[in-house]
XYZ file of C-alpha atoms in Angstrom:
691
model
C -136.981 35.031 171.695
C -140.653 33.992 172.554
C -141.541 31.900 175.206
C -143.452 28.584 173.686
C -145.037 26.095 176.142
C -145.537 22.536 174.802
C -148.183 20.303 176.653
C -146.998 16.948 177.397
C -148.702 13.856 178.308
C -147.054 11.043 179.689
C -148.313 7.471 178.672
C -148.916 5.049 181.243
C -146.280 2.724 180.682
C -142.715 2.718 181.894
C -141.281 4.999 179.106
C -141.464 8.905 180.339
C -140.848 11.013 177.267
C -141.471 14.262 179.524
C -138.872 13.133 182.222
C -136.188 12.009 179.688
C -136.171 14.996 177.015
C -137.681 18.124 178.777
C -134.726 18.892 180.578
C -132.679 18.941 177.119
C -135.300 21.058 175.394
C -135.804 23.539 177.757
C -131.769 24.000 178.468
C -131.384 24.488 174.677
C -134.535 26.610 173.567
C -137.092 28.740 174.712
C -139.512 26.010 174.692
C -140.701 24.988 178.039
C -142.767 21.918 178.893
C -146.362 21.974 180.812
C -147.692 18.372 181.491
C -151.303 17.776 181.037
C -153.004 14.731 182.246
C -154.654 13.533 179.178
C -154.926 15.067 175.498
C -158.037 17.149 176.142
C -156.705 18.795 179.541
C -153.783 19.447 177.006
C -156.748 21.512 175.118
C -158.057 23.304 177.734
C -154.722 24.391 178.642
C -154.303 25.712 175.184
C -157.495 27.401 175.385
C -156.790 28.883 178.631
C -153.023 30.360 177.649
C -151.278 27.648 179.954
C -149.874 25.965 176.817
C -149.360 27.199 173.157
C -149.453 23.722 171.174
C -149.842 19.921 171.370
C -150.504 16.912 169.475
C -153.988 16.053 169.302
C -155.725 13.045 167.632
C -158.639 14.020 164.874
C -161.085 12.608 167.396
C -159.488 15.265 170.114
C -160.033 17.959 167.201
C -163.878 16.792 166.972
C -163.924 18.210 170.894
C -162.007 20.975 170.300
C -164.568 22.412 167.807
C -166.997 22.182 170.514
C -164.562 23.790 172.956
C -164.374 26.926 171.412
C -160.790 26.895 171.599
C -158.775 29.356 169.171
C -156.525 26.753 167.632
C -155.100 26.311 164.441
C -153.624 23.145 162.993
C -149.987 23.532 161.907
C -148.587 20.014 160.878
C -149.328 16.240 160.714
C -147.407 13.796 162.381
C -147.126 10.723 159.472
C -145.152 7.501 159.512
C -145.855 6.960 155.393
C -146.668 9.294 152.556
C -150.319 8.964 152.371
C -152.498 12.031 152.876
C -154.730 10.222 155.533
C -153.628 7.757 158.084
C -155.881 5.255 156.555
C -159.210 5.253 154.267
C -161.735 2.440 154.332
C -163.449 0.925 151.513
C -166.310 -1.413 150.439
C -165.093 -4.211 148.212
C -167.492 -6.542 146.847
C -167.483 -10.302 145.300
C -167.882 -9.986 141.313
C -169.974 -13.209 141.494
C -172.586 -11.835 143.812
C -173.630 -9.418 141.017
C -173.869 -6.553 143.366
C -174.032 -3.468 140.926
C -175.061 -0.871 142.926
C -175.644 0.208 146.556
C -179.480 -0.437 146.453
C -178.560 -4.277 145.597
C -176.760 -4.539 148.963
C -180.142 -5.540 150.676
C -179.987 -9.200 151.815
C -176.324 -9.288 151.122
C -173.506 -11.251 153.084
C -172.033 -8.690 155.026
C -168.395 -8.866 156.546
C -167.721 -6.514 159.256
C -164.531 -5.421 161.028
C -166.063 -5.981 164.731
C -165.946 -4.449 167.871
C -163.260 -4.476 170.469
C -160.305 -3.477 167.885
C -157.990 -1.196 169.706
C -156.038 1.606 168.274
C -157.161 0.997 164.828
C -160.902 1.696 164.513
C -163.601 3.529 166.655
C -167.176 2.021 167.062
C -168.159 4.961 164.624
C -165.944 4.423 161.948
C -166.395 0.618 161.994
C -170.314 1.416 162.119
C -170.301 4.231 159.489
C -171.016 1.598 156.482
C -174.200 0.378 157.888
C -175.428 3.444 159.458
C -175.150 5.147 156.204
C -177.345 2.392 154.550
C -179.665 1.513 157.277
C -182.640 3.806 158.353
C -182.401 4.541 162.011
C -185.065 2.677 164.198
C -185.822 3.836 167.437
C -188.088 1.496 169.046
C -189.749 2.024 172.366
C -189.311 -1.192 173.733
C -186.063 -1.889 172.367
C -182.625 -0.310 174.222
C -180.624 1.805 171.126
C -178.192 -0.782 170.721
C -180.655 -3.710 169.906
C -182.840 -1.264 167.685
C -179.581 -0.831 165.770
C -178.625 -4.389 165.723
C -182.325 -5.454 164.527
C -182.231 -2.827 161.862
C -179.036 -4.427 160.396
C -179.905 -7.832 160.866
C -182.956 -7.320 158.914
C -181.165 -5.366 155.992
C -178.500 -7.916 155.545
C -178.459 -11.602 155.042
C -176.007 -13.698 157.200
C -173.105 -11.537 158.308
C -169.673 -11.536 160.753
C -170.033 -8.741 163.148
C -167.778 -10.698 165.784
C -166.469 -8.997 169.413
C -168.732 -7.494 171.853
C -172.004 -5.807 170.703
C -172.269 -4.381 174.701
C -170.030 -4.441 177.564
C -172.034 -6.850 179.876
C -171.379 -10.189 178.732
C -174.716 -11.734 179.646
C -176.580 -9.182 177.839
C -174.096 -9.624 174.799
C -175.126 -13.251 174.700
C -178.587 -13.077 175.043
C -178.212 -10.185 171.637
C -176.265 -12.822 169.632
C -178.728 -15.666 170.368
C -181.762 -13.153 169.403
C -179.878 -11.932 166.486
C -177.916 -15.349 165.010
C -177.867 -13.838 161.380
C -175.229 -11.361 162.493
C -172.575 -14.245 163.461
C -173.637 -16.598 160.973
C -170.528 -16.042 158.565
C -168.151 -15.559 161.596
C -165.227 -18.758 161.536
C -167.186 -19.786 165.142
C -170.509 -18.394 164.662
C -171.629 -19.289 168.482
C -168.633 -17.396 170.303
C -168.554 -14.566 167.644
C -165.938 -12.998 169.372
C -162.765 -10.978 169.733
C -160.110 -12.933 167.805
C -162.257 -14.941 165.440
C -160.718 -15.170 161.797
C -163.153 -13.110 160.358
C -162.463 -10.146 163.073
C -160.562 -7.190 163.132
C -158.541 -5.641 160.333
C -157.927 -8.544 157.986
C -160.934 -10.718 159.019
C -163.514 -8.991 156.802
C -161.099 -9.942 154.081
C -160.824 -13.305 155.141
C -164.472 -13.548 155.058
C -165.085 -12.227 151.881
C -162.382 -14.296 149.913
C -163.188 -17.741 151.736
C -166.428 -17.671 149.521
C -168.477 -16.551 152.842
C -169.242 -13.189 152.147
C -170.077 -10.804 149.440
C -169.317 -7.427 150.670
C -166.638 -6.351 153.318
C -166.233 -3.051 155.150
C -162.369 -2.434 155.035
C -159.102 -0.202 155.112
C -157.800 0.292 152.065
C -154.164 -0.474 152.685
C -155.210 -4.065 154.048
C -157.022 -4.307 150.668
C -153.448 -3.547 149.120
C -151.616 -5.867 151.188
C -154.412 -8.688 150.876
C -154.613 -8.620 147.086
C -150.911 -8.477 146.367
C -150.652 -4.876 145.647
C -147.953 -3.789 148.467
C -145.331 -6.218 147.336
C -146.808 -9.419 149.000
C -147.921 -12.565 147.377
C -152.161 -12.101 146.920
C -154.383 -14.219 149.213
C -157.012 -13.921 146.603
C -157.377 -12.968 142.681
C -158.008 -9.524 142.764
C -159.790 -9.703 139.349
C -162.630 -11.693 141.231
C -163.573 -8.244 143.293
C -164.471 -4.813 142.760
C -164.800 -1.284 144.997
C -168.382 -0.337 145.603
C -168.440 3.177 145.488
C -170.573 5.633 147.674
C -172.399 6.688 144.151
C -173.394 3.411 143.486
C -170.725 2.355 140.659
C -167.824 -0.133 140.796
C -164.226 0.227 140.293
C -161.541 -2.537 139.765
C -159.205 -3.272 142.524
C -155.838 -2.205 140.533
C -157.421 1.236 139.786
C -155.119 4.303 140.539
C -157.750 6.304 142.464
C -159.812 3.920 144.622
C -163.094 5.427 145.539
C -163.465 5.816 149.476
C -166.089 6.009 151.612
C -164.353 7.329 154.718
C -160.933 8.556 155.433
C -159.329 9.265 159.051
C -156.921 12.307 159.360
C -153.521 11.988 160.815
C -152.563 13.045 164.330
C -151.893 16.667 164.362
C -149.834 19.683 165.886
C -152.429 22.042 166.991
C -151.494 25.384 168.499
C -153.092 28.990 169.927
C -153.839 31.046 166.871
C -151.225 33.615 167.929
C -148.528 31.310 167.768
C -149.263 29.097 165.427
C -146.949 30.363 162.419
C -143.965 30.137 165.245
C -144.818 26.620 166.177
C -145.033 25.465 162.663
C -141.785 26.897 161.888
C -140.396 25.440 165.029
C -141.332 21.741 164.095
C -141.212 21.984 160.591
C -138.929 19.119 158.957
C -138.376 17.184 162.233
C -137.321 13.605 161.594
C -134.945 10.732 163.025
C -132.304 11.567 160.227
C -129.290 13.198 161.630
C -130.867 15.387 164.445
C -129.533 15.726 167.798
C -130.086 17.883 170.868
C -133.188 19.637 171.113
C -134.471 18.765 167.877
C -134.484 15.154 168.584
C -136.104 15.950 172.198
C -138.600 17.980 170.587
C -139.669 15.438 168.219
C -139.767 12.606 171.012
C -142.061 14.904 172.823
C -144.511 15.094 169.532
C -144.612 11.670 168.205
C -146.345 8.736 169.369
C -145.716 5.822 166.837
C -145.298 8.426 163.926
C -141.841 9.457 162.817
C -141.887 12.261 160.345
C -143.192 15.717 160.818
C -145.137 17.035 157.637
C -145.948 20.565 157.449
C -149.186 21.866 155.863
C -149.231 24.502 153.316
C -150.734 26.666 155.794
C -151.896 26.835 159.603
C -155.575 26.119 159.148
C -158.497 26.079 161.512
C -159.918 22.574 162.608
C -162.702 22.471 160.583
C -161.191 22.900 157.484
C -158.599 20.221 158.430
C -161.074 17.424 159.207
C -163.362 18.308 156.135
C -160.100 17.344 153.922
C -161.031 13.685 155.064
C -163.946 12.644 153.266
C -166.789 11.381 155.328
C -164.918 11.821 158.949
C -167.092 14.570 160.180
C -170.125 13.020 158.432
C -169.556 10.037 160.482
C -169.803 11.857 163.873
C -172.682 13.956 163.052
C -175.358 11.430 161.931
C -178.950 11.874 163.554
C -180.142 10.625 166.792
C -183.610 9.155 167.884
C -186.039 12.054 168.489
C -187.022 12.512 171.113
C -183.437 11.878 172.268
C -182.576 8.628 174.884
C -179.546 10.335 176.311
C -178.503 9.565 180.216
C -178.726 12.800 181.835
C -176.053 13.058 184.719
C -176.744 15.634 187.565
C -173.863 17.271 188.852
C -173.409 19.324 192.107
C -171.142 21.782 191.261
C -169.516 23.780 188.118
C -166.381 21.824 188.054
C -168.225 18.669 187.850
C -170.828 19.928 185.131
C -167.627 20.754 182.984
C -165.953 17.333 183.736
C -169.312 16.149 182.570
C -169.458 18.000 179.953
C -166.315 17.130 178.297
C -167.229 13.438 178.922
C -169.943 14.052 176.955
C -168.270 15.021 174.190
C -165.824 12.226 174.131
C -168.212 9.417 174.901
C -170.076 10.865 171.785
C -167.017 10.742 169.605
C -166.443 7.311 170.497
C -169.581 6.090 169.851
C -171.028 5.319 172.822
C -174.999 4.943 172.909
C -176.911 6.346 174.770
C -174.992 9.343 174.970
C -174.579 11.470 177.915
C -175.965 14.871 178.641
C -175.314 16.899 181.903
C -177.246 18.905 184.068
C -176.572 20.741 187.409
C -178.409 21.079 190.490
C -177.815 23.609 193.525
C -177.492 20.762 196.090
C -176.829 17.351 196.761
C -180.566 16.439 197.660
C -181.981 18.420 195.085
C -179.988 16.068 192.565
C -181.296 13.264 194.558
C -184.748 14.557 194.223
C -184.031 15.103 190.204
C -183.345 11.510 190.124
C -186.082 10.465 192.129
C -188.749 12.105 189.572
C -186.652 11.210 186.450
C -185.699 14.739 185.773
C -182.096 13.617 185.077
C -181.009 9.611 185.286
C -177.390 9.051 187.278
C -175.956 10.755 190.212
C -172.955 9.463 191.923
C -173.032 9.587 195.727
C -170.731 8.607 198.534
C -170.858 5.833 200.836
C -172.401 8.008 203.903
C -175.363 9.475 201.760
C -176.263 6.047 200.396
C -178.858 5.280 202.764
C -180.546 8.719 202.260
C -180.590 8.075 198.500
C -182.080 4.846 199.038
C -185.019 5.652 201.881
C -185.412 9.152 201.694
C -185.539 9.631 197.416
C -186.221 5.890 196.637
C -182.980 5.405 194.657
C -180.794 2.345 193.962
C -177.593 1.457 193.079
C -176.786 0.014 189.204
C -173.001 0.369 189.603
C -170.112 1.191 192.092
C -166.877 2.748 192.021
C -164.114 -0.090 192.589
C -160.455 0.077 193.843
C -158.053 -3.088 194.797
C -156.258 -1.526 197.224
C -157.677 -1.517 200.923
C -157.046 2.137 201.820
C -159.223 3.091 198.540
C -162.242 1.395 199.841
C -164.252 2.401 202.535
C -162.892 -0.223 205.345
C -164.486 0.176 208.539
C -162.198 -0.526 211.498
C -162.706 -0.566 215.260
C -159.509 1.264 217.099
C -159.252 1.458 220.875
C -156.477 2.369 222.955
C -153.604 -0.267 223.056
C -154.051 -0.663 226.628
C -157.611 -0.981 226.855
C -159.648 -3.962 228.472
C -161.663 -4.208 225.617
C -160.625 -7.577 223.586
C -163.917 -8.530 221.810
C -167.351 -7.035 220.333
C -168.921 -8.177 223.644
C -166.589 -5.886 226.138
C -168.205 -3.175 224.141
C -171.308 -3.472 225.189
C -172.023 -0.057 227.823
C -168.826 1.360 226.165
C -168.912 5.033 224.742
C -168.388 4.775 221.069
C -167.328 7.503 218.641
C -168.855 7.318 214.844
C -167.791 9.657 212.027
C -171.687 10.587 211.449
C -175.148 9.157 212.093
C -176.036 6.530 209.208
C -173.252 6.779 207.941
C -171.265 3.669 206.685
C -169.131 3.052 209.658
C -172.493 3.542 211.771
C -174.262 0.843 209.554
C -171.472 -1.115 209.549
C -171.651 -1.504 213.405
C -175.445 -2.299 213.332
C -174.753 -5.047 210.729
C -172.009 -6.337 212.828
C -173.844 -6.779 216.258
C -177.283 -8.400 214.206
C -174.800 -10.728 212.929
C -172.940 -11.364 216.177
C -175.280 -10.682 219.020
C -179.008 -11.418 219.867
C -178.814 -7.745 221.395
C -180.587 -5.985 218.371
C -182.008 -5.655 214.741
C -182.596 -3.041 212.444
C -185.370 -1.778 214.498
C -183.434 -1.402 217.337
C -181.366 1.904 218.796
C -178.130 1.328 219.017
C -177.848 2.718 222.287
C -179.190 -0.385 223.560
C -175.650 -1.623 222.992
C -173.666 1.292 223.203
C -173.563 4.085 226.206
C -175.872 6.923 225.428
C -172.923 9.348 225.465
C -171.716 7.843 222.375
C -171.233 10.466 219.459
C -173.178 10.482 216.177
C -175.066 7.551 217.451
C -178.639 9.089 216.695
C -180.201 12.340 214.918
C -180.155 14.012 218.866
C -176.289 13.566 219.393
C -175.001 16.535 221.079
C -171.377 16.355 220.575
C -169.313 18.775 219.684
C -169.138 19.718 216.125
C -165.256 18.779 216.071
C -166.030 15.144 216.703
C -167.920 14.817 213.210
C -166.453 13.441 210.450
C -163.714 10.736 209.742
C -161.204 12.748 211.776
C -163.633 13.822 214.308
C -164.645 10.077 215.422
C -160.546 9.459 215.429
C -160.495 13.227 217.826
C -163.269 12.022 219.835
C -161.093 9.008 221.026
C -158.165 10.414 221.139
C -159.455 13.239 223.786
C -160.622 10.410 225.683
C -164.607 11.074 225.067
C -164.834 7.647 223.881
C -163.745 4.008 224.605
C -163.727 2.931 220.828
C -163.862 4.689 217.643
C -165.144 3.200 214.000
C -163.615 4.820 211.128
C -161.819 4.231 208.024
C -158.919 2.243 207.732
C -157.634 4.913 205.205
C -158.138 7.530 208.337
C -156.299 5.318 210.836
C -153.357 4.749 208.126
C -153.185 8.627 208.161
C -152.831 8.941 211.811
C -150.314 6.146 211.996
C -148.286 7.882 209.142
C -148.536 11.272 211.179
C -150.279 12.793 208.305
C -152.608 14.993 210.725
C -151.143 17.824 212.120
C -153.820 18.442 215.040
C -152.841 14.784 216.255
C -149.254 15.389 216.075
C -148.745 15.221 220.202
C -150.788 11.768 220.134
C -148.418 8.567 219.620
C -149.971 6.493 217.253
C -148.292 3.367 219.045
C -151.179 4.018 221.976
C -153.946 2.911 219.441
C -154.516 -0.315 217.697
C -157.222 -1.765 215.411
C -158.779 -4.642 217.211
C -161.185 -7.643 216.304
C -164.532 -7.466 217.783
C -165.834 -10.948 217.246
C -162.616 -12.788 216.974
C -162.706 -13.005 213.040
C -159.798 -15.085 211.930
C -156.887 -12.640 210.529
C -153.971 -14.326 208.666
C -150.344 -12.312 209.604
C -149.915 -8.861 208.408
C -153.913 -8.639 207.434
C -156.165 -6.388 208.370
C -158.973 -7.022 210.621
C -162.045 -4.829 209.387
C -165.768 -5.133 210.125
C -167.190 -4.481 206.755
C -165.857 -2.727 203.677
C -167.814 -0.841 201.044
C -167.604 0.980 197.872
C -166.475 5.232 198.383
C -168.644 5.867 195.289
C -172.461 4.244 194.498
C -173.645 5.077 190.778
C -177.840 5.556 191.706
C -180.900 5.788 189.964
C -184.282 5.706 190.264
C -186.071 2.497 191.898
C -188.768 3.109 189.299
C -186.483 2.924 186.524
C -187.694 0.291 183.774
C -185.561 -2.796 183.177
C -184.995 -1.706 179.878
C -183.408 1.535 180.694
C -181.648 0.185 183.410
C -179.806 -1.987 180.747
C -179.321 1.059 178.554
C -177.843 2.941 181.297
C -175.542 0.402 182.612
C -174.139 -0.752 178.889
C -173.346 2.955 178.292
C -171.777 3.516 181.513
C -169.658 0.561 181.318
C -168.634 1.268 177.994
C -167.144 4.503 178.906
C -165.575 2.886 181.561
C -164.020 0.567 179.412
C -162.868 3.549 176.883
C -161.848 6.341 179.448
C -161.017 3.907 182.636
C -157.799 2.989 183.910
C -157.655 -0.455 181.734
C -157.787 1.744 178.689
C -154.926 0.201 176.182
C -153.424 3.037 174.451
C -150.535 4.591 175.630
C -151.988 8.152 176.192
C -155.418 8.756 177.297
C -157.712 11.025 175.392
C -159.733 11.944 178.352
C -159.130 10.505 182.111
C -162.387 9.475 183.658
C -160.638 8.968 187.312
C -157.905 11.079 187.827
C -157.664 15.105 188.661
C -159.852 17.634 186.484
C -158.366 21.473 186.219
C -156.238 20.378 189.128
C -159.171 19.885 191.390
C -159.332 15.896 192.615
C -162.336 13.544 193.069
C -164.768 15.432 190.707
C -167.747 13.336 189.948
C -165.513 10.131 190.491
C -162.874 9.346 193.068
C -159.454 9.802 191.621
C -158.268 6.369 192.901
C -161.200 4.625 191.343
C -159.947 1.244 188.983
C -163.160 0.938 187.391
C -167.240 0.271 187.585
C -168.711 -2.568 188.769
C -171.859 -4.058 189.018
C -172.928 -5.958 192.591
C -171.938 -9.223 191.058
C -168.525 -8.184 190.016
C -167.904 -6.387 193.235
C -168.641 -9.953 195.231
C -165.722 -11.347 193.416
C -163.378 -9.145 195.197
C -161.468 -11.860 197.570
C -162.207 -9.613 200.606
C -165.729 -9.121 199.621
C -167.817 -7.559 202.819
C -170.275 -5.236 200.944
C -172.912 -3.742 203.228
C -175.761 -4.312 200.728
C -178.361 -5.960 203.119
C -178.264 -3.690 205.846
C -178.797 -0.834 203.303
C -181.732 -2.498 201.999
C -183.002 -3.385 205.160
C -182.823 0.192 206.939
C -184.051 1.669 203.665
C -186.840 -0.451 203.419
C -187.711 -1.083 207.332
C -191.043 -1.265 208.867
C -190.767 -0.452 212.076
C -191.340 3.017 214.593
C -189.453 3.860 217.364
C -192.590 2.874 219.865
C -192.583 -0.639 218.237
C -188.721 -1.205 218.359
C -188.603 0.272 221.834
C -191.724 -2.260 223.000
C -189.739 -4.968 221.596
C -186.643 -4.531 222.687
C -188.563 -4.078 226.734
C -190.643 -7.091 225.700
C -187.509 -8.942 225.158
C -185.717 -8.066 228.002
C -188.841 -9.027 230.046
C -188.933 -12.505 228.573
C -185.312 -13.025 228.878
C -185.451 -12.128 232.356
C -188.470 -14.190 233.023
C -186.897 -17.390 231.585
C -183.708 -16.841 233.855
C -186.019 -16.290 236.811
C -187.937 -19.488 236.134
C -184.900 -21.685 235.306
C -183.240 -20.624 238.522
C -186.752 -21.303 240.242
C -187.095 -24.883 238.514
C -183.480 -25.865 239.199
C -183.319 -25.699 242.973
C -185.980 -28.392 243.729
C -184.579 -30.820 241.120
C -181.358 -30.315 243.013
C -182.561 -30.971 246.272
C -184.734 -33.952 244.890
C -181.688 -35.425 243.444
C -179.615 -34.994 246.850
C -182.960 -36.521 248.723
C -182.720 -39.901 246.433
C -178.984 -40.166 247.143
C-alpha cells in the first residue's frame, strides 16, 4: 500500500490531536503524520514533497495559488449541508425606498464592524463598501483614513464599531474626525467591540431597531433573525428586502436569495499525484459508528467541522474558489497607483522567503498598506537602503542599534517584546565568587570583558557609570574607568578573536583575562546550566552576578544593569509622520493577526517561530509581540537604554575634546582638594590658638 503523509498542525490549546491520534493512525494504516508549524508550513511541505495532504482554509488556498504548489482540492469539511460555510447579503428597510444600488448614496449603513474573530476577515467585512465606493488615494492621508473618509462621504449616519486601526490613540482620533460612521452605534462615542450593533447580529439589530436602512450580514443570521430557522422572529420580514448586486430587490422569504459573497468550506488539499487516493481514503468520514484509524484520521482533519463531503472530482484551487461567488474578487480589488506598500529589507534567501509568505498572508487578511519584500546582500546595505528610502523597514538586533542610529540615521518604530527575563537582552556583571569586587566603585581600574564594542552590554555599562559616578559622560572614553587591558572597550581593542561575542566575554573572565565580564543573563544561565561544551571544566558555582551600585533586589530576583529589546524595527529618521503612522499601524495589525496572541486554535502563518526549520528568521522565535516605546515602559522591569542610544548616536564631541575635558576635570578636582588642604591647616591652628 502506498505511503501517504498527512501534515498535522497542533493548536495552541491543551488538546494535542496529533499526540492523541497519530499513534493509532500510523499503527493501523500506511498513513504517516508530519508536523507543521502552521497551515502554510503544511502547504510548503506539500509543495516540497515532505507531506501529501493537509486541511487548508479558503484563505490559505489563495496563498496556494501564489506558491506554485501543484495541489488539488479533494474534499470539504462541513458542519451543515449548505454548499458554502456562509454567504453574505445586503438587507434594506423597505421604508427607505432603496430600490437600486445607485440609491445607497447617503443611506444609513449598518456594518458588522472590525475585530470579529473567526467569523469575518476584514476583506469580507468591507467588501460591500469597496464595491460601491470609489478608491481614493490622497497623498496627505493614510490609506486607512482615505478609505474611511470615502465611506463616510458616501453613506449617511452609520455604525462601523470596533478598531479601525490597531493603535488606540489613532483609532480615537479617526473616530473623532469621522463621527458619522459611529452615529448609529448603540454607544456612538465608544463605537467599540461589544456594541449592541457590532458583530454578526449587530447590523440586524441596527437595521430592525429603526436606526439603519441597509445592513451587510450573513445569510444564516438573516434567517435566524427573521424567524426562518425555527426561532421566533425579531422583526417582521415583510418590512425588509434583499438588495441584489444587479440592483433589484427580493423578499426575504425567497427560496434563492441573491448573495454578494460566499465563503468556501475548509478543504482537504493534496498533491496532484495522490489526490484521488487521498479523496478515497477520507471519503465518508463522520462521527457515526466509526472507530480505530477512521476516527483518528477524522480527528486529525477536523477543527470544529464534523462531516467530510467528497467533491465530484479532484479540482484545482482556482476552480474550487471560483464556485464561491465574489470570494476571489474580494481579494483582487485594485490598490493605489503608485502603490503605498511597506518595503521590508531582508538579508538572506530564507528571510526573503518568509517575508514573501508574510506578504501574501497579510494581503489575504486585508492589512493595508500591504507588505512587499526585497533582499540586500548585507546588513549594512539593508540599513543604507532604509536610510535612502529604497526600502522602509529593517529589523536589527540590540548590538546593531547604535550603528543604525548614528551611521545610517535610522530610528526605532517598534520593538520585539518578550515577558521572560531570559528572552530580553538583560545585562549582568559577572565576577568570581571570591572576588573582592563588591560595588561598582571597586571596578575602577579593573580589567573588563565586553561582548563587543558599542554593543548593548558596553552601552549599558556606560549609562550605568554616567548615572552613578562623576567619572565619565557620553564623550569620555570608558578606559578612564576600566583598565586599558579591557576587552572590546574600543575599536582598537586587541583581544583574541575567541573573546569576541557573548561567550567570548565569558571566556575572557573564565580564563583569567578579566576581573569582570558583562554579558546577557541568557548567556550566564546557559553557563550555569552547563550548556557550553568548552566551559565544562569550569565550575559555575565559582562565578556569580553582583550588584554594582547596591541596587535593591528582592529575594530570588536578578540584579542587572539594564535590559533592552533583542529586536528593533528601524525606519529612516526622515520618514514623514504620516508614513510612520501607516507603517506602525500596519505592523501592529500583522502582529495582532499572526502573532502569539491570535485567538483561533490553529495559526495560518507563524510570525514568531521557526520557518522552514530555521530559527530566528527576521524576528526572534521567542518574541511575544511588537510594542511601541511607551508600551515597553509598562513592563514592570522596564530599564530601556533609549537615552544612551540617543546620546551616543547624536553626540557632538570629539576624542580630543573629551580628552581635554577629562584632563581638565581631573586637574580641577586635584586643585580643589589641594586648596582645601592648604586652607584647612591654618583654620585648625587658629582655632587651637584661641583655645
